[in-house]
mmCIF file with all atom_site columns, C-alpha atoms in Angstrom:
data_model
loop_
_atom_site.group_PDB
_atom_site.id
_atom_site.type_symbol
_atom_site.label_atom_id
_atom_site.label_alt_id
_atom_site.label_comp_id
_atom_site.label_asym_id
_atom_site.label_entity_id
_atom_site.label_seq_id
_atom_site.pdbx_PDB_ins_code
_atom_site.Cartn_x
_atom_site.Cartn_y
_atom_site.Cartn_z
_atom_site.occupancy
_atom_site.B_iso_or_equiv
_atom_site.pdbx_formal_charge
_atom_site.auth_seq_id
_atom_site.auth_comp_id
_atom_site.auth_asym_id
_atom_site.auth_atom_id
_atom_site.pdbx_PDB_model_num
ATOM 1   C CA . MET H 1 1   ? -13.573 64.257 -6.348  1.00 47.00 ? 1   MET H CA 1
ATOM 2   C CA . THR H 1 2   ? -13.091 66.284 -9.477  1.00 51.00 ? 2   THR H CA 1
ATOM 3   C CA . ASP H 1 3   ? -13.827 65.752 -13.128 1.00 56.00 ? 3   ASP H CA 1
ATOM 4   C CA . GLY H 1 4   ? -10.538 65.077 -14.881 1.00 58.00 ? 4   GLY H CA 1
ATOM 5   C CA . PHE H 1 5   ? -6.894  65.358 -13.947 1.00 56.00 ? 5   PHE H CA 1
ATOM 6   C CA . MET H 1 6   ? -6.009  67.543 -11.006 1.00 66.00 ? 6   MET H CA 1
ATOM 7   C CA . GLY H 1 7   ? -3.167  70.031 -11.174 1.00 71.00 ? 7   GLY H CA 1
ATOM 8   C CA . PRO H 1 8   ? -1.061  71.953 -8.729  1.00 83.00 ? 8   PRO H CA 1
ATOM 9   C CA . PRO H 1 9   ? -0.958  72.324 -5.821  1.00 85.00 ? 9   PRO H CA 1
ATOM 10  C CA . TRP H 1 10  ? -0.156  68.631 -5.519  1.00 89.00 ? 10  TRP H CA 1
ATOM 11  C CA . GLN H 1 11  ? -0.607  66.529 -2.423  1.00 90.00 ? 11  GLN H CA 1
ATOM 12  C CA . MET H 1 12  ? 2.634   65.452 -0.726  1.00 93.00 ? 12  MET H CA 1
ATOM 13  C CA . ASP H 1 13  ? 3.246   62.493 1.539   1.00 93.00 ? 13  ASP H CA 1
ATOM 14  C CA . TRP H 1 14  ? 6.474   61.639 3.380   1.00 95.00 ? 14  TRP H CA 1
ATOM 15  C CA . ARG H 1 15  ? 7.841   58.261 4.346   1.00 95.00 ? 15  ARG H CA 1
ATOM 16  C CA . LEU H 1 16  ? 8.244   58.299 8.116   1.00 96.00 ? 16  LEU H CA 1
ATOM 17  C CA . ASP H 1 17  ? 12.035  57.932 7.931   1.00 96.00 ? 17  ASP H CA 1
ATOM 18  C CA . ALA H 1 18  ? 12.265  60.795 5.414   1.00 96.00 ? 18  ALA H CA 1
ATOM 19  C CA . LEU H 1 19  ? 10.126  62.998 7.646   1.00 96.00 ? 19  LEU H CA 1
ATOM 20  C CA . ALA H 1 20  ? 12.281  62.115 10.658  1.00 96.00 ? 20  ALA H CA 1
ATOM 21  C CA . ALA H 1 21  ? 15.418  62.989 8.651   1.00 96.00 ? 21  ALA H CA 1
ATOM 22  C CA . ARG H 1 22  ? 13.874  66.335 7.681   1.00 96.00 ? 22  ARG H CA 1
ATOM 23  C CA . ASP H 1 23  ? 12.923  67.080 11.278  1.00 96.00 ? 23  ASP H CA 1
ATOM 24  C CA . ALA H 1 24  ? 16.482  66.305 12.448  1.00 95.00 ? 24  ALA H CA 1
ATOM 25  C CA . LEU H 1 25  ? 18.050  68.886 10.117  1.00 95.00 ? 25  LEU H CA 1
ATOM 26  C CA . PRO H 1 26  ? 19.323  72.241 11.406  1.00 94.00 ? 26  PRO H CA 1
ATOM 27  C CA . ASP H 1 27  ? 16.726  75.010 11.227  1.00 94.00 ? 27  ASP H CA 1
ATOM 28  C CA . HIS H 1 28  ? 18.302  76.826 8.259   1.00 94.00 ? 28  HIS H CA 1
ATOM 29  C CA . ILE H 1 29  ? 18.436  73.613 6.195   1.00 94.00 ? 29  ILE H CA 1
ATOM 30  C CA . ARG H 1 30  ? 14.904  72.615 7.198   1.00 95.00 ? 30  ARG H CA 1
ATOM 31  C CA . GLU H 1 31  ? 13.805  75.989 5.778   1.00 95.00 ? 31  GLU H CA 1
ATOM 32  C CA . ILE H 1 32  ? 15.510  75.086 2.481   1.00 94.00 ? 32  ILE H CA 1
ATOM 33  C CA . VAL H 1 33  ? 13.738  71.697 2.465   1.00 95.00 ? 33  VAL H CA 1
ATOM 34  C CA . ASP H 1 34  ? 10.447  73.529 3.061   1.00 95.00 ? 34  ASP H CA 1
ATOM 35  C CA . ALA H 1 35  ? 11.258  75.722 0.035   1.00 94.00 ? 35  ALA H CA 1
ATOM 36  C CA . VAL H 1 36  ? 11.936  72.548 -1.982  1.00 94.00 ? 36  VAL H CA 1
ATOM 37  C CA . ARG H 1 37  ? 8.538   71.233 -0.875  1.00 94.00 ? 37  ARG H CA 1
ATOM 38  C CA . ALA H 1 38  ? 6.896   74.486 -1.996  1.00 93.00 ? 38  ALA H CA 1
ATOM 39  C CA . GLU H 1 39  ? 8.582   74.246 -5.407  1.00 91.00 ? 39  GLU H CA 1
ATOM 40  C CA . LEU H 1 40  ? 7.409   70.644 -5.844  1.00 91.00 ? 40  LEU H CA 1
ATOM 41  C CA . VAL H 1 41  ? 3.786   71.038 -4.829  1.00 91.00 ? 41  VAL H CA 1
ATOM 42  C CA . THR H 1 42  ? 3.338   74.092 -7.067  1.00 90.00 ? 42  THR H CA 1
ATOM 43  C CA . ALA H 1 43  ? 5.262   72.825 -10.121 1.00 88.00 ? 43  ALA H CA 1
ATOM 44  C CA . LYS H 1 44  ? 3.225   72.352 -13.280 1.00 86.00 ? 44  LYS H CA 1
ATOM 45  C CA . ASP H 1 45  ? 5.120   69.101 -13.847 1.00 85.00 ? 45  ASP H CA 1
ATOM 46  C CA . PRO H 1 46  ? 6.781   67.687 -10.687 1.00 87.00 ? 46  PRO H CA 1
ATOM 47  C CA . TYR H 1 47  ? 9.055   65.564 -12.887 1.00 84.00 ? 47  TYR H CA 1
ATOM 48  C CA . PHE H 1 48  ? 10.548  68.703 -14.513 1.00 82.00 ? 48  PHE H CA 1
ATOM 49  C CA . ARG H 1 49  ? 10.638  67.018 -17.920 1.00 77.00 ? 49  ARG H CA 1
ATOM 50  C CA . GLY H 1 50  ? 12.111  68.671 -20.962 1.00 72.00 ? 50  GLY H CA 1
ATOM 51  C CA . ILE H 1 51  ? 14.951  71.058 -21.597 1.00 73.00 ? 51  ILE H CA 1
ATOM 52  C CA . GLU H 1 52  ? 15.785  73.690 -18.956 1.00 76.00 ? 52  GLU H CA 1
ATOM 53  C CA . THR H 1 53  ? 12.523  73.088 -17.104 1.00 74.00 ? 53  THR H CA 1
ATOM 54  C CA . ASP H 1 54  ? 14.220  73.543 -13.744 1.00 78.00 ? 54  ASP H CA 1
ATOM 55  C CA . ALA H 1 55  ? 15.762  76.864 -14.827 1.00 81.00 ? 55  ALA H CA 1
ATOM 56  C CA . ASP H 1 56  ? 13.092  78.713 -12.821 1.00 83.00 ? 56  ASP H CA 1
ATOM 57  C CA . LEU H 1 57  ? 14.133  77.045 -9.572  1.00 88.00 ? 57  LEU H CA 1
ATOM 58  C CA . PRO H 1 58  ? 15.936  79.133 -6.960  1.00 88.00 ? 58  PRO H CA 1
ATOM 59  C CA . GLU H 1 59  ? 19.723  79.216 -7.111  1.00 89.00 ? 59  GLU H CA 1
ATOM 60  C CA . GLY H 1 60  ? 21.336  76.074 -5.746  1.00 90.00 ? 60  GLY H CA 1
ATOM 61  C CA . MET H 1 61  ? 18.384  73.805 -6.663  1.00 92.00 ? 61  MET H CA 1
ATOM 62  C CA . THR H 1 62  ? 18.199  71.305 -9.528  1.00 90.00 ? 62  THR H CA 1
ATOM 63  C CA . VAL H 1 63  ? 16.151  68.210 -10.364 1.00 90.00 ? 63  VAL H CA 1
ATOM 64  C CA . GLU H 1 64  ? 17.421  65.081 -12.113 1.00 89.00 ? 64  GLU H CA 1
ATOM 65  C CA . PRO H 1 65  ? 16.103  61.569 -12.666 1.00 89.00 ? 65  PRO H CA 1
ATOM 66  C CA . ALA H 1 66  ? 17.505  59.124 -10.106 1.00 90.00 ? 66  ALA H CA 1
ATOM 67  C CA . LEU H 1 67  ? 18.064  56.657 -12.967 1.00 89.00 ? 67  LEU H CA 1
ATOM 68  C CA . SER H 1 68  ? 18.132  57.763 -16.593 1.00 81.00 ? 68  SER H CA 1
ATOM 69  C CA . SER H 1 69  ? 16.831  54.332 -17.581 1.00 84.00 ? 69  SER H CA 1
ATOM 70  C CA . GLN H 1 70  ? 13.598  55.043 -15.650 1.00 83.00 ? 70  GLN H CA 1
ATOM 71  C CA . PRO H 1 71  ? 12.307  58.400 -16.926 1.00 76.00 ? 71  PRO H CA 1
ATOM 72  C CA . LYS H 1 72  ? 9.027   58.031 -15.007 1.00 81.00 ? 72  LYS H CA 1
ATOM 73  C CA . GLY H 1 73  ? 10.752  56.820 -11.846 1.00 87.00 ? 73  GLY H CA 1
ATOM 74  C CA . ALA H 1 74  ? 12.171  58.587 -8.840  1.00 93.00 ? 74  ALA H CA 1
ATOM 75  C CA . ARG H 1 75  ? 13.645  62.076 -9.066  1.00 93.00 ? 75  ARG H CA 1
ATOM 76  C CA . MET H 1 76  ? 16.409  63.681 -7.036  1.00 93.00 ? 76  MET H CA 1
ATOM 77  C CA . PHE H 1 77  ? 15.843  67.283 -6.042  1.00 94.00 ? 77  PHE H CA 1
ATOM 78  C CA . PHE H 1 78  ? 19.251  68.722 -5.121  1.00 94.00 ? 78  PHE H CA 1
ATOM 79  C CA . PHE H 1 79  ? 19.430  71.705 -2.768  1.00 94.00 ? 79  PHE H CA 1
ATOM 80  C CA . ASP H 1 80  ? 22.048  73.728 -0.873  1.00 93.00 ? 80  ASP H CA 1
ATOM 81  C CA . GLN H 1 81  ? 24.358  73.754 -3.913  1.00 91.00 ? 81  GLN H CA 1
ATOM 82  C CA . GLY H 1 82  ? 24.182  69.933 -4.170  1.00 92.00 ? 82  GLY H CA 1
ATOM 83  C CA . LYS H 1 83  ? 25.057  69.280 -0.516  1.00 94.00 ? 83  LYS H CA 1
ATOM 84  C CA . GLY H 1 84  ? 21.591  67.881 0.092   1.00 95.00 ? 84  GLY H CA 1
ATOM 85  C CA . TRP H 1 85  ? 18.909  66.046 -1.799  1.00 96.00 ? 85  TRP H CA 1
ATOM 86  C CA . LEU H 1 86  ? 15.370  64.866 -1.566  1.00 95.00 ? 86  LEU H CA 1
ATOM 87  C CA . VAL H 1 87  ? 14.331  61.716 -3.460  1.00 96.00 ? 87  VAL H CA 1
ATOM 88  C CA . TYR H 1 88  ? 10.694  61.639 -4.528  1.00 96.00 ? 88  TYR H CA 1
ATOM 89  C CA . THR H 1 89  ? 8.271   59.981 -6.890  1.00 93.00 ? 89  THR H CA 1
ATOM 90  C CA . PHE H 1 90  ? 5.169   61.427 -8.474  1.00 90.00 ? 90  PHE H CA 1
ATOM 91  C CA . VAL H 1 91  ? 2.085   59.246 -8.721  1.00 85.00 ? 91  VAL H CA 1
ATOM 92  C CA . PRO H 1 92  ? 0.017   60.864 -11.500 1.00 78.00 ? 92  PRO H CA 1
ATOM 93  C CA . ARG H 1 93  ? -3.347  59.294 -10.621 1.00 74.00 ? 93  ARG H CA 1
ATOM 94  C CA . VAL H 1 94  ? -6.397  60.973 -12.118 1.00 68.00 ? 94  VAL H CA 1
ATOM 95  C CA . GLU H 1 95  ? -8.328  61.248 -8.856  1.00 73.00 ? 95  GLU H CA 1
ATOM 96  C CA . ASP H 1 96  ? -5.535  61.897 -6.366  1.00 76.00 ? 96  ASP H CA 1
ATOM 97  C CA . PRO H 1 97  ? -2.107  62.680 -7.863  1.00 82.00 ? 97  PRO H CA 1
ATOM 98  C CA . GLN H 1 98  ? 0.538   62.763 -5.198  1.00 89.00 ? 98  GLN H CA 1
ATOM 99  C CA . ILE H 1 99  ? 4.238   63.367 -4.560  1.00 93.00 ? 99  ILE H CA 1
ATOM 100 C CA . VAL H 1 100 ? 5.858   60.837 -2.229  1.00 94.00 ? 100 VAL H CA 1
ATOM 101 C CA . VAL H 1 101 ? 9.115   61.840 -0.522  1.00 96.00 ? 101 VAL H CA 1
ATOM 102 C CA . GLU H 1 102 ? 11.237  58.733 -0.036  1.00 96.00 ? 102 GLU H CA 1
ATOM 103 C CA . GLN H 1 103 ? 14.482  60.158 1.328   1.00 96.00 ? 103 GLN H CA 1
ATOM 104 C CA . VAL H 1 104 ? 16.003  63.389 2.649   1.00 96.00 ? 104 VAL H CA 1
ATOM 105 C CA . PHE H 1 105 ? 19.758  63.704 3.018   1.00 95.00 ? 105 PHE H CA 1
ATOM 106 C CA . TRP H 1 106 ? 22.136  66.553 3.773   1.00 96.00 ? 106 TRP H CA 1
ATOM 107 C CA . LEU H 1 107 ? 25.935  66.346 3.887   1.00 92.00 ? 107 LEU H CA 1
ATOM 108 C CA . GLY H 1 108 ? 26.334  69.086 6.472   1.00 83.00 ? 108 GLY H CA 1
ATOM 109 C CA . ASP H 1 109 ? 28.484  72.155 6.762   1.00 75.00 ? 109 ASP H CA 1
ATOM 110 C CA . GLU H 1 110 ? 31.629  70.470 7.983   1.00 60.00 ? 110 GLU H CA 1
ATOM 111 C CA . SER H 1 111 ? 34.140  70.869 5.192   1.00 55.00 ? 111 SER H CA 1
ATOM 112 C CA . PRO H 1 112 ? 37.899  70.790 5.662   1.00 50.00 ? 112 PRO H CA 1
ATOM 113 C CA . GLU H 1 113 ? 39.624  74.173 5.503   1.00 55.00 ? 113 GLU H CA 1
ATOM 114 C CA . ALA H 1 114 ? 42.523  72.728 3.503   1.00 51.00 ? 114 ALA H CA 1
ATOM 115 C CA . PRO H 1 115 ? 42.922  69.521 1.542   1.00 55.00 ? 115 PRO H CA 1
ATOM 116 C CA . PRO H 1 116 ? 44.712  66.740 3.425   1.00 56.00 ? 116 PRO H CA 1
ATOM 117 C CA . ALA H 1 117 ? 48.454  66.717 3.003   1.00 58.00 ? 117 ALA H CA 1
ATOM 118 C CA . GLU H 1 118 ? 49.876  64.032 0.773   1.00 60.00 ? 118 GLU H CA 1
ATOM 119 C CA . PRO H 1 119 ? 52.556  61.759 2.283   1.00 56.00 ? 119 PRO H CA 1
#
């Protein structure tokens, strides 16, 4: 144990279904999720509070509250230009602060070449 509040690097835990979803992703997307993990565990404030606090994130990554009515609740970390996201919470305990990943989702690469024709 330490005296006082711990800082980065933060501990990270994954729900089993979120970890299984991460493991099922294609290799190149799993690498992006690993980069998201690295950004989270080394962030000074994993909630990215304030104005332009996620401006230092790599291109294609942003963080937003899942619900604006719960500023200390879950966050959504968008990656791959918004095609994927990771939902997490931060438990700021004094003795063992921790990030908990609740969900990982990716839309995939399959996008139509042309919009569907209207009747």
